[in-house]
mmCIF file of C-alpha atoms in Angstrom:
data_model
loop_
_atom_site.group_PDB
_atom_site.id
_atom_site.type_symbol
_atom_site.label_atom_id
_atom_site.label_comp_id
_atom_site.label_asym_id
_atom_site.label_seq_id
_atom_site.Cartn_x
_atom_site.Cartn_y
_atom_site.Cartn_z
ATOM 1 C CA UNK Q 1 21.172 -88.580 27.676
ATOM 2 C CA UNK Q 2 19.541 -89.741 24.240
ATOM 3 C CA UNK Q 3 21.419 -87.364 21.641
ATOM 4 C CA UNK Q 4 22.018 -89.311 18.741
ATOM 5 C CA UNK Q 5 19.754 -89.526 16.209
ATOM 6 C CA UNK Q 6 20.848 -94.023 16.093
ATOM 7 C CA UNK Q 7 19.082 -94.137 19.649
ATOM 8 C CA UNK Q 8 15.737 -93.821 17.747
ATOM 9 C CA UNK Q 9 13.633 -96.758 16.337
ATOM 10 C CA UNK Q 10 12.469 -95.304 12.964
ATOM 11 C CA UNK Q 11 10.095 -97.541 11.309
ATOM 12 C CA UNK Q 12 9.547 -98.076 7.756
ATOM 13 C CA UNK Q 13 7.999 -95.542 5.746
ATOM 14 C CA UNK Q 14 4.738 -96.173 4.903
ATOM 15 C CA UNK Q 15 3.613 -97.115 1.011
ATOM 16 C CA UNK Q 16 0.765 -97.005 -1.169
ATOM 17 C CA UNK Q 17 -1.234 -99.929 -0.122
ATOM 18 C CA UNK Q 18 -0.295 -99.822 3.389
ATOM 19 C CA UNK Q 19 -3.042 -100.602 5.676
ATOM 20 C CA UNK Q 20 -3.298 -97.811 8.472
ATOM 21 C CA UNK Q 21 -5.246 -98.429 12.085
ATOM 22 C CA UNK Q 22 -7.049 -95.459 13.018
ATOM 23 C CA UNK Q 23 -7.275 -95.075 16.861
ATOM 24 C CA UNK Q 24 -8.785 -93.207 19.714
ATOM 25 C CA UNK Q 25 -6.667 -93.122 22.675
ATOM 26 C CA UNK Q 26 -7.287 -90.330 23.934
ATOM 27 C CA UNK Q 27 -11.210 -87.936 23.394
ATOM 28 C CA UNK Q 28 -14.229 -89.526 21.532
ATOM 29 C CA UNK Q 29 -14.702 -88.394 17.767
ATOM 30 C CA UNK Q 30 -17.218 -89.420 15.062
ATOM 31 C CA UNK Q 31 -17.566 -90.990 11.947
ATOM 32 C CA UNK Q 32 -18.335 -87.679 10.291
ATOM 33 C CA UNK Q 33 -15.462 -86.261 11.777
ATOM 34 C CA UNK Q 34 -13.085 -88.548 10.596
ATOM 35 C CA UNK Q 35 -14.690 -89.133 7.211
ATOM 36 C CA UNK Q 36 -12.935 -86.180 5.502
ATOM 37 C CA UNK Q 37 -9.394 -87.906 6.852
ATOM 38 C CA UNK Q 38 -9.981 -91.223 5.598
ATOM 39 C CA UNK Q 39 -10.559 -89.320 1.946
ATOM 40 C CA UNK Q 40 -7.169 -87.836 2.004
ATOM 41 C CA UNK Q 41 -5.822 -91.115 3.448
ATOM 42 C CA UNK Q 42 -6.944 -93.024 0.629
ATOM 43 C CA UNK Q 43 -6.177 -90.439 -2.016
ATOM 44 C CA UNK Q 44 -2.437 -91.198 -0.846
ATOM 45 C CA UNK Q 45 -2.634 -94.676 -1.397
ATOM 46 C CA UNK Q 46 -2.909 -96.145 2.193
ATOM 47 C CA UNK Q 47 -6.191 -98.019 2.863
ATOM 48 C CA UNK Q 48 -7.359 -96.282 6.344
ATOM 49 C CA UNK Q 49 -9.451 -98.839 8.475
ATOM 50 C CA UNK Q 50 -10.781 -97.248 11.931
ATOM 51 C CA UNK Q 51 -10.137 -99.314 15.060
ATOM 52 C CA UNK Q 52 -13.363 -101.302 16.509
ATOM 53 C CA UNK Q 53 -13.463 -98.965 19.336
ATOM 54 C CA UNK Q 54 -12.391 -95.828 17.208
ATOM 55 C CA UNK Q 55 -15.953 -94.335 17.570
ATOM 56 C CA UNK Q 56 -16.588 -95.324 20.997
ATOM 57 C CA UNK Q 57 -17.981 -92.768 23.911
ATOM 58 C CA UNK Q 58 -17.735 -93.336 27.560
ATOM 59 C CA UNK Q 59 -18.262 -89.456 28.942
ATOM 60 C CA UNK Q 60 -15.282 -87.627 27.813
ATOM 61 C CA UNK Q 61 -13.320 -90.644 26.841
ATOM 62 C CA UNK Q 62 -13.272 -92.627 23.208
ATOM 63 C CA UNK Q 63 -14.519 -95.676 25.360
ATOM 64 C CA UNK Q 64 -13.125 -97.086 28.359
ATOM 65 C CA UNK Q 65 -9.309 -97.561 28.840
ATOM 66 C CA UNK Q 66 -9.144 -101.518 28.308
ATOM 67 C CA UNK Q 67 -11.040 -100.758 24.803
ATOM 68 C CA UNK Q 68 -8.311 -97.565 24.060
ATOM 69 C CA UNK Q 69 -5.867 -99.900 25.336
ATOM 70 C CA UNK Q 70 -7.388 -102.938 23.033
ATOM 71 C CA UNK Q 71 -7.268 -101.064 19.596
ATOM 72 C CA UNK Q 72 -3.262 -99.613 20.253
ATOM 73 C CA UNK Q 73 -2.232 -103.115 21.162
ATOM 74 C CA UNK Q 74 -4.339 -104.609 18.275
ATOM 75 C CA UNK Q 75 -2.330 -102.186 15.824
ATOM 76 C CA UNK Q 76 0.924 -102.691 17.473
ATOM 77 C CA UNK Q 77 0.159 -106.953 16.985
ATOM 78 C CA UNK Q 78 -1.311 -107.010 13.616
ATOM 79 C CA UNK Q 79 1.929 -107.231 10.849
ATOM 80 C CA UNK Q 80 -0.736 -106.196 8.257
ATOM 81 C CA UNK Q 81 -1.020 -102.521 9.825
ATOM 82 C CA UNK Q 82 1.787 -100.548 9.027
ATOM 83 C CA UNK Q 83 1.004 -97.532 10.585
ATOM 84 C CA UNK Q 84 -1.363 -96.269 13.785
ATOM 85 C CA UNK Q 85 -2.840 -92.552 13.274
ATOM 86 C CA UNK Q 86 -4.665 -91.184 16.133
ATOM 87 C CA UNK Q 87 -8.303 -89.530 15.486
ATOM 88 C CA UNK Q 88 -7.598 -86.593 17.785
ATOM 89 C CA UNK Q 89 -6.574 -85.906 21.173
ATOM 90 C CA UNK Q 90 -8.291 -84.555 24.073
ATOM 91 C CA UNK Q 91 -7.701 -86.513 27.057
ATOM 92 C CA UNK Q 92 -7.246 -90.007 28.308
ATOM 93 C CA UNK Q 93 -4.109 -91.281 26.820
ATOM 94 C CA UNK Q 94 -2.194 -91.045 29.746
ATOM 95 C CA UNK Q 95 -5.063 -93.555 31.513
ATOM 96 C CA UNK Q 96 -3.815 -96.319 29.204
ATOM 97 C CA UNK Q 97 0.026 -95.866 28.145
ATOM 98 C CA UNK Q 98 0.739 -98.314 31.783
ATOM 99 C CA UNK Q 99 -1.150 -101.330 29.172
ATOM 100 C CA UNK Q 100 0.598 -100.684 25.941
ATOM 101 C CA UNK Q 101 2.382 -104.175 24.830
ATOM 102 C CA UNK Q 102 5.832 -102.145 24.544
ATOM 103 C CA UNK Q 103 7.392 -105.863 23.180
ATOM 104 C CA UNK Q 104 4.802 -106.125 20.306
ATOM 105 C CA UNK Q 105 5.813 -102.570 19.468
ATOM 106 C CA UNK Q 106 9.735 -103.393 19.840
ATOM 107 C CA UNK Q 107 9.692 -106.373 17.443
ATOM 108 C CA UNK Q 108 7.462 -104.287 14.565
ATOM 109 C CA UNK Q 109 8.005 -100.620 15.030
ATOM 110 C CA UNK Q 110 5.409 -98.462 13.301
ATOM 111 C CA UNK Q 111 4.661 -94.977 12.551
ATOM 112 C CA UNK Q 112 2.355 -93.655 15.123
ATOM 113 C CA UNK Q 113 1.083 -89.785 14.042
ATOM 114 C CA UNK Q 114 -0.741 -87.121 16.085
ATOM 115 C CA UNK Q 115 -0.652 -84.141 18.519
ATOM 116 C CA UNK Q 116 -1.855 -82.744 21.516
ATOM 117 C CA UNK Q 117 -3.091 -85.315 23.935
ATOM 118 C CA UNK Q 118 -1.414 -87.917 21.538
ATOM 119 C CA UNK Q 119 2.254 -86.172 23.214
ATOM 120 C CA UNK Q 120 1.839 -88.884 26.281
ATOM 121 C CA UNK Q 121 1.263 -91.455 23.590
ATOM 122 C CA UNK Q 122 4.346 -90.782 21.978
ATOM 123 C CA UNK Q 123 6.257 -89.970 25.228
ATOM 124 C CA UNK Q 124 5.038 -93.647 26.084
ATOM 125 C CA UNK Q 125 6.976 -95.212 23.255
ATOM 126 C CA UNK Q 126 9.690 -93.060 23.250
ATOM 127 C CA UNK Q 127 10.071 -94.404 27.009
ATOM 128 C CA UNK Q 128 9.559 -98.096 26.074
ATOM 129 C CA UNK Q 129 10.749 -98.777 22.309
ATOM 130 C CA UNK Q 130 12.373 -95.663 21.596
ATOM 131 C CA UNK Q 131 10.333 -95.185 18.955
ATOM 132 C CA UNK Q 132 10.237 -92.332 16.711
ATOM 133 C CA UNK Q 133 6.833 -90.508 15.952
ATOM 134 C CA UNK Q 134 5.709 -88.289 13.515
ATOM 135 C CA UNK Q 135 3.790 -84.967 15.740
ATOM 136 C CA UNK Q 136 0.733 -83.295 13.404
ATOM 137 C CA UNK Q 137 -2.687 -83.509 12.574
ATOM 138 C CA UNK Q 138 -5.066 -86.472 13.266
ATOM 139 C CA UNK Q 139 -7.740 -88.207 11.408
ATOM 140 C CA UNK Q 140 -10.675 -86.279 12.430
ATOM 141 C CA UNK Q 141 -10.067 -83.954 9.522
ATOM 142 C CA UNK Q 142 -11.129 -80.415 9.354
ATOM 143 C CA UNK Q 143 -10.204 -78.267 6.179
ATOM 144 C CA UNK Q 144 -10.403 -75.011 7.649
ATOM 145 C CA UNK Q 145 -7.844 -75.436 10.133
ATOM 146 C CA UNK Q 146 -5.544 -77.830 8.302
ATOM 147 C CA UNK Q 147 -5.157 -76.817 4.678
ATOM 148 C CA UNK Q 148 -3.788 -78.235 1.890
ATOM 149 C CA UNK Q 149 -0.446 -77.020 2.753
ATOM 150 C CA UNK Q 150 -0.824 -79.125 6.356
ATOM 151 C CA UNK Q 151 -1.993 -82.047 4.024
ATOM 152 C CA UNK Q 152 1.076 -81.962 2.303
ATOM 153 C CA UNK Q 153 3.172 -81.582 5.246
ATOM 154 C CA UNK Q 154 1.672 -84.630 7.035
ATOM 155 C CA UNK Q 155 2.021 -86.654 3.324
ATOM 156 C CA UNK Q 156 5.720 -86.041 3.344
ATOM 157 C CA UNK Q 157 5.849 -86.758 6.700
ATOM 158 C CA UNK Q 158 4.017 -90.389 6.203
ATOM 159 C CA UNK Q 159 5.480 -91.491 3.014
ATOM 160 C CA UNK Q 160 8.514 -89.682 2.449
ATOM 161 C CA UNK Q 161 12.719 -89.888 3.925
ATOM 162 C CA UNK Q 162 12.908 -86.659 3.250
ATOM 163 C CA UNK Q 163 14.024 -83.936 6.138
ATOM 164 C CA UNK Q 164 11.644 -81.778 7.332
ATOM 165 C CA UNK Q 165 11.884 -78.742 7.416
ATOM 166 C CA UNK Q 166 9.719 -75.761 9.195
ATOM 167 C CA UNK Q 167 10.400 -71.881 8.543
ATOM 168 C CA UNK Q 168 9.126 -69.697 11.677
ATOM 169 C CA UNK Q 169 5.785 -67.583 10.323
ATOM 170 C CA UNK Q 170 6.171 -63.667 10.953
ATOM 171 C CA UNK Q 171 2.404 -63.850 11.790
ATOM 172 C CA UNK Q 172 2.821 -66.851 14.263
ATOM 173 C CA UNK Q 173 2.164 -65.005 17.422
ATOM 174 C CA UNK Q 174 5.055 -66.641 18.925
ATOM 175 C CA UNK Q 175 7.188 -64.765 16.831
ATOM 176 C CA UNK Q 176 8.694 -62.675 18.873
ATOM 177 C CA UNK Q 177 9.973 -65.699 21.252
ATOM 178 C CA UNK Q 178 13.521 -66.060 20.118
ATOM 179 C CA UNK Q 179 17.119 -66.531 21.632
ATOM 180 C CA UNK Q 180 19.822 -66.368 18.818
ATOM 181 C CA UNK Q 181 21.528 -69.240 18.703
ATOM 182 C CA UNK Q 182 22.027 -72.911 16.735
ATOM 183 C CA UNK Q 183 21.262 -76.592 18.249
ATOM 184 C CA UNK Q 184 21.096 -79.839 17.463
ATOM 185 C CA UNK Q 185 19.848 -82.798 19.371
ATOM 186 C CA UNK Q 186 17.300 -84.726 19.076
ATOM 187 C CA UNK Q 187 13.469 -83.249 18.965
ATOM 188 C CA UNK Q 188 11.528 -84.058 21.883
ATOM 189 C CA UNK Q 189 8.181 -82.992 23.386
ATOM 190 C CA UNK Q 190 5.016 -81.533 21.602
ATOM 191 C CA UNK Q 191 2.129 -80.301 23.946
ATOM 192 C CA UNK Q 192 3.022 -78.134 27.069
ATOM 193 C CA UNK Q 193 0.498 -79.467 29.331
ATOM 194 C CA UNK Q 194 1.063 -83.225 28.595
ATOM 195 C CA UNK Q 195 5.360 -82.657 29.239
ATOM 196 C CA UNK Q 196 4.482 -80.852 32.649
ATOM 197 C CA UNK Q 197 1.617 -83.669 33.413
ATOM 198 C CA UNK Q 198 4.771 -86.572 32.954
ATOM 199 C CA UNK Q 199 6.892 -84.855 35.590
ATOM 200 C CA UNK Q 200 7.177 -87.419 37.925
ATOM 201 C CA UNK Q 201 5.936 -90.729 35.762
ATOM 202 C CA UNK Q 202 8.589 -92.653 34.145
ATOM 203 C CA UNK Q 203 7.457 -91.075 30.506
ATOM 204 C CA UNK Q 204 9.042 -87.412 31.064
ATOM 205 C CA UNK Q 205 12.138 -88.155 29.030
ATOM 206 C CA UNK Q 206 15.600 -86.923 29.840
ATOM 207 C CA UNK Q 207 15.957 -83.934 27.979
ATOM 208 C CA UNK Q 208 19.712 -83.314 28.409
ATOM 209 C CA UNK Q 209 20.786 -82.512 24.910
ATOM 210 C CA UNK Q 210 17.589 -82.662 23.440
ATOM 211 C CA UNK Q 211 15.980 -79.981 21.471
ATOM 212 C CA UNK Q 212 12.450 -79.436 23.487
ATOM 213 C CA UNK Q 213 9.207 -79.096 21.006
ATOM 214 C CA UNK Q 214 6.458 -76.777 22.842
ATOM 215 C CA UNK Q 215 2.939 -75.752 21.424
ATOM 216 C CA UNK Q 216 -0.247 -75.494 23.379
ATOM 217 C CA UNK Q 217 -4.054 -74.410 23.158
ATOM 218 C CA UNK Q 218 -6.769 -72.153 25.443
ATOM 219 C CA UNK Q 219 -3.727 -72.121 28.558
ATOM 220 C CA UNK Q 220 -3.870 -68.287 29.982
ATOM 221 C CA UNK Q 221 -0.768 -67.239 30.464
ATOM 222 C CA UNK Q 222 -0.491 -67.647 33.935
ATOM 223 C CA UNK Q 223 -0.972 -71.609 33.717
ATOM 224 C CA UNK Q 224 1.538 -71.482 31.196
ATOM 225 C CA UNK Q 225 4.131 -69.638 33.319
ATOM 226 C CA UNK Q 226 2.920 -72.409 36.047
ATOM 227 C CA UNK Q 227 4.128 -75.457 33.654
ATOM 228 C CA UNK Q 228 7.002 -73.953 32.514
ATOM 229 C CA UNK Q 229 8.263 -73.094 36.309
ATOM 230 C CA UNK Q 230 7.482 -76.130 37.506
ATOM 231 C CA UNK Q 231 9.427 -78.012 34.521
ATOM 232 C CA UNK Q 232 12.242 -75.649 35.690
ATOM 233 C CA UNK Q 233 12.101 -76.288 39.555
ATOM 234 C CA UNK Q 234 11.898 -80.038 38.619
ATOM 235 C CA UNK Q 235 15.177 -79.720 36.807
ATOM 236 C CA UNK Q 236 13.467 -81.097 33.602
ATOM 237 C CA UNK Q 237 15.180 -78.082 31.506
ATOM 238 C CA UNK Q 238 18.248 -78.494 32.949
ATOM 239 C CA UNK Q 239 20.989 -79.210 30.192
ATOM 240 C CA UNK Q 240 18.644 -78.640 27.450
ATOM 241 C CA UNK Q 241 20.202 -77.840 23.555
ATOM 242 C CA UNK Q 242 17.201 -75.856 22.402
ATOM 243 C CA UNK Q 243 13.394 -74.707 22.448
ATOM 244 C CA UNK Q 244 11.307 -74.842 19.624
ATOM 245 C CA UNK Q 245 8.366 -72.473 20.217
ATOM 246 C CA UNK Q 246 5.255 -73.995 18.659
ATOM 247 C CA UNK Q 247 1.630 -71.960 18.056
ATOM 248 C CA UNK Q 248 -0.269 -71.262 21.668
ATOM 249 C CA UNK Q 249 -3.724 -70.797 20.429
ATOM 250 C CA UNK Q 250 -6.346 -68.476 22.116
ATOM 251 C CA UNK Q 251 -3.686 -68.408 25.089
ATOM 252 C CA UNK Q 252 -3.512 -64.635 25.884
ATOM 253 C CA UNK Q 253 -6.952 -62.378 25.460
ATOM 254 C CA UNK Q 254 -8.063 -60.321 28.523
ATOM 255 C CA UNK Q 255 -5.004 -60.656 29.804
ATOM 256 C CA UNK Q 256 -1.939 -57.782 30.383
ATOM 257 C CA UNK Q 257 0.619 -59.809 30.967
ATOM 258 C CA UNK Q 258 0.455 -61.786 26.889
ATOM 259 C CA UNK Q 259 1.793 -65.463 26.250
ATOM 260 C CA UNK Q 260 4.841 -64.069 24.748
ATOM 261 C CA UNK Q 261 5.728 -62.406 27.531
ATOM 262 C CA UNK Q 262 5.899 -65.236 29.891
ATOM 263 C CA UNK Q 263 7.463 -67.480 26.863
ATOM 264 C CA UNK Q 264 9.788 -64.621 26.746
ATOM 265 C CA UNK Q 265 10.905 -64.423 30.732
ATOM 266 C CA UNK Q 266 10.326 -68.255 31.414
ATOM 267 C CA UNK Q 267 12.596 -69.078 28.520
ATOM 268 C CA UNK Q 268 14.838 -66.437 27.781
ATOM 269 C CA UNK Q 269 17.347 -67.020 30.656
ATOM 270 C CA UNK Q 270 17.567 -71.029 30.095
ATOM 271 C CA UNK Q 271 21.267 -69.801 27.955
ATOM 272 C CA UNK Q 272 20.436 -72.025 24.633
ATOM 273 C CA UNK Q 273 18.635 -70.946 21.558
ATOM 274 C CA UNK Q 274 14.871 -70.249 21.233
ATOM 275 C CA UNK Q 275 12.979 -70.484 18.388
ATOM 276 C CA UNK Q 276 9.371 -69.032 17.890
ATOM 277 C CA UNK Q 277 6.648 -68.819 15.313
ATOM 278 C CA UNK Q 278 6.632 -72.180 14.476
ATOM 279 C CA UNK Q 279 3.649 -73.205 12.695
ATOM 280 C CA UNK Q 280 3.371 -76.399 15.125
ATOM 281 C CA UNK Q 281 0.312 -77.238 16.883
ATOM 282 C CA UNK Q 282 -3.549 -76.425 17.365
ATOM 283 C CA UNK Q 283 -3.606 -73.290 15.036
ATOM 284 C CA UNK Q 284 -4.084 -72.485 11.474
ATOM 285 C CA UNK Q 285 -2.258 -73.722 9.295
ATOM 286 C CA UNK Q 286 -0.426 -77.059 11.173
ATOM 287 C CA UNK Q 287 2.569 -78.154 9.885
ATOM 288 C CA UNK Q 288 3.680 -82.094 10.729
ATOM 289 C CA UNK Q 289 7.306 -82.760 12.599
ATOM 290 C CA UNK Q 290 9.103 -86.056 13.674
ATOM 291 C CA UNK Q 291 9.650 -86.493 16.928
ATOM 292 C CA UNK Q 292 12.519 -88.412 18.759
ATOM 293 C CA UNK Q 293 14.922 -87.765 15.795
ATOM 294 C CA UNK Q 294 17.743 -85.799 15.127
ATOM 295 C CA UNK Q 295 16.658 -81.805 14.883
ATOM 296 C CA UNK Q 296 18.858 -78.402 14.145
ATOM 297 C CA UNK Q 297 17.582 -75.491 15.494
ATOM 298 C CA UNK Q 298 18.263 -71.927 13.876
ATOM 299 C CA UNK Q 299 17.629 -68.445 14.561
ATOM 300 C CA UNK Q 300 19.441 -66.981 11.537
ATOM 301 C CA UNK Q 301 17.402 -68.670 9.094
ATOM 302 C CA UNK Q 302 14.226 -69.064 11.545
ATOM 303 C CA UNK Q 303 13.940 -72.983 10.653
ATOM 304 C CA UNK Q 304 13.224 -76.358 12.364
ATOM 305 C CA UNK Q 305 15.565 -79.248 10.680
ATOM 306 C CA UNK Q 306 14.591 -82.836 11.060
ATOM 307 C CA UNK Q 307 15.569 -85.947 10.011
ATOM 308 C CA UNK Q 308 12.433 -87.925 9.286
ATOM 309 C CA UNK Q 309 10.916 -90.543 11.807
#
């Protein structure tokens, strides 16, 4: 059981003047993509430099795995990067975690920052350096769906000690998911379909005590009731503090039975506090979490509490 927040490698914060490796470990992405991320990068100070392979394309992949796996382990090895932030997800990362030099990233921790895909990343080093992470948006940039509010989330996030702190959004559609209740323990998880996909590979972290992060995108809610039942019948849920209820983007049209309904039913009975509405994820409006770090969940006052990573 990992419950205390000392368990966690935190790295430094990073600084104006940091250098920053961005990577693609996971779907391909473009210059143009990432362009508008490397602006807000640099108007913070840190000097963004993609990876060599950070634009590379092999089908659905950023490149083949031994060039994903090349750039991480780069970053990880070079003391002049300070900080790795993923491009985007998508999928591959879970093709390369196996080749990850877990001792270069033991002997200089860094902050490693993104979502979605990025989850079996960050699962990865939890597993292998208990390293903290920081869960939000990645380089590849897009101002309509990440605001400056989710700019300024991700900044304190980065370059900050602060706590963070995330109030539960009345027009979050996950709303309505809630069990009363307070927790603390430390945050763990991020996208649904990359904690079910770990069931069964040494990444799937004990989550006894933990507070369980869940957000996911375009998952019907049957497929969701699927992951969620089969993290139950593995036992993965068992002994759990919490569940903080992320967004679920374009999960439930066409369909009677709605994603909070099966958030609701799959959930509800686990006997600890839920949390929903979360503005955590692929929708609108992303707000930027640690992750492996101590965490208080609270229904009276609808907020996620952190301790930085």
């Amino acid at each position: 059981m990992i419950s205390e927040d000392t368990a966690a490698v935190r790295p430094p914060v990073l600084r104006p003047g940091d250098t920053v490796l961005l990577v693609s470990p996971s779907g391909p992405t473009s210059p143009e993509r990432v362009a508008r991320g490397m602006e807000l990068l640099t108007g913070w100070g840190l000097r963004p430099v993609p990876a060599p392979n950070a634009y590379a394309r092999h089908g659905y992949l950023a490149g083949t795995d031994d060039l994903r796996a090349a750039d991480l382990n780069a970053a990880f090895a070079d003391p002049e990067v300070r900080g790795v932030i993923c491009t985007r997800g998508g999928y591959g990362a879970q093709r390369i975690v196996d080749a990850i030099d877990m001792a270069a990233v033991r002997r200089d921790p860094k902050v490693v920052a993104g979502f979605s895909d990025i989850t079996a990343l960050q699962f990865a080093l939890w597993r292998g350096a208990r390293l903290a992470g920081v869960h939000g948006p990645g380089a590849a940039w897009r101002d309509e769906r990440t605001p400056l509010r989710s700019a300024e989330s991700l900044h304190a996030a980065l370059m900050t000690t602060e706590p963070v702190s995330i109030t539960a959004v009345p027009t979050e559609e996950t709303f309505g998911v809630r069990v009363p209740g307070r927790a603390t323990g430390t945050l763990l998880g991020g996208n649904l379909c990359m904690i079910a996909a770990s069931i069964g590979t040494p990444d799937l972290p004990d989550l006894t005590g933990a507070v369980l992060l869940i957000e996911d995108v375009q998952e019907p809610p049957y497929k969701v009731d699927r992951m969620l039942t089969h993290l139950r019948r593995a036992g993965a849920l068992d002994g759990l503090a919490g569940v903080a209820v992320g967004q679920f983007t374009d999960c439930g049209d066409g369909w009677d039975t709605t994603i909070v309904d099966v958030l609701t039913e799959r959930l509800g009975d686990l006997g600890v506090p839920v949390l929903g509405g979360l503005p955590i994820g692929h929708g609108p409006g992303q707000l930027t979490v640690p992750v492996g770090t101590r965490a208080t969940l609270d229904t009276t006052t609808a907020t996620l509490t952190t301790t930085p990573a």
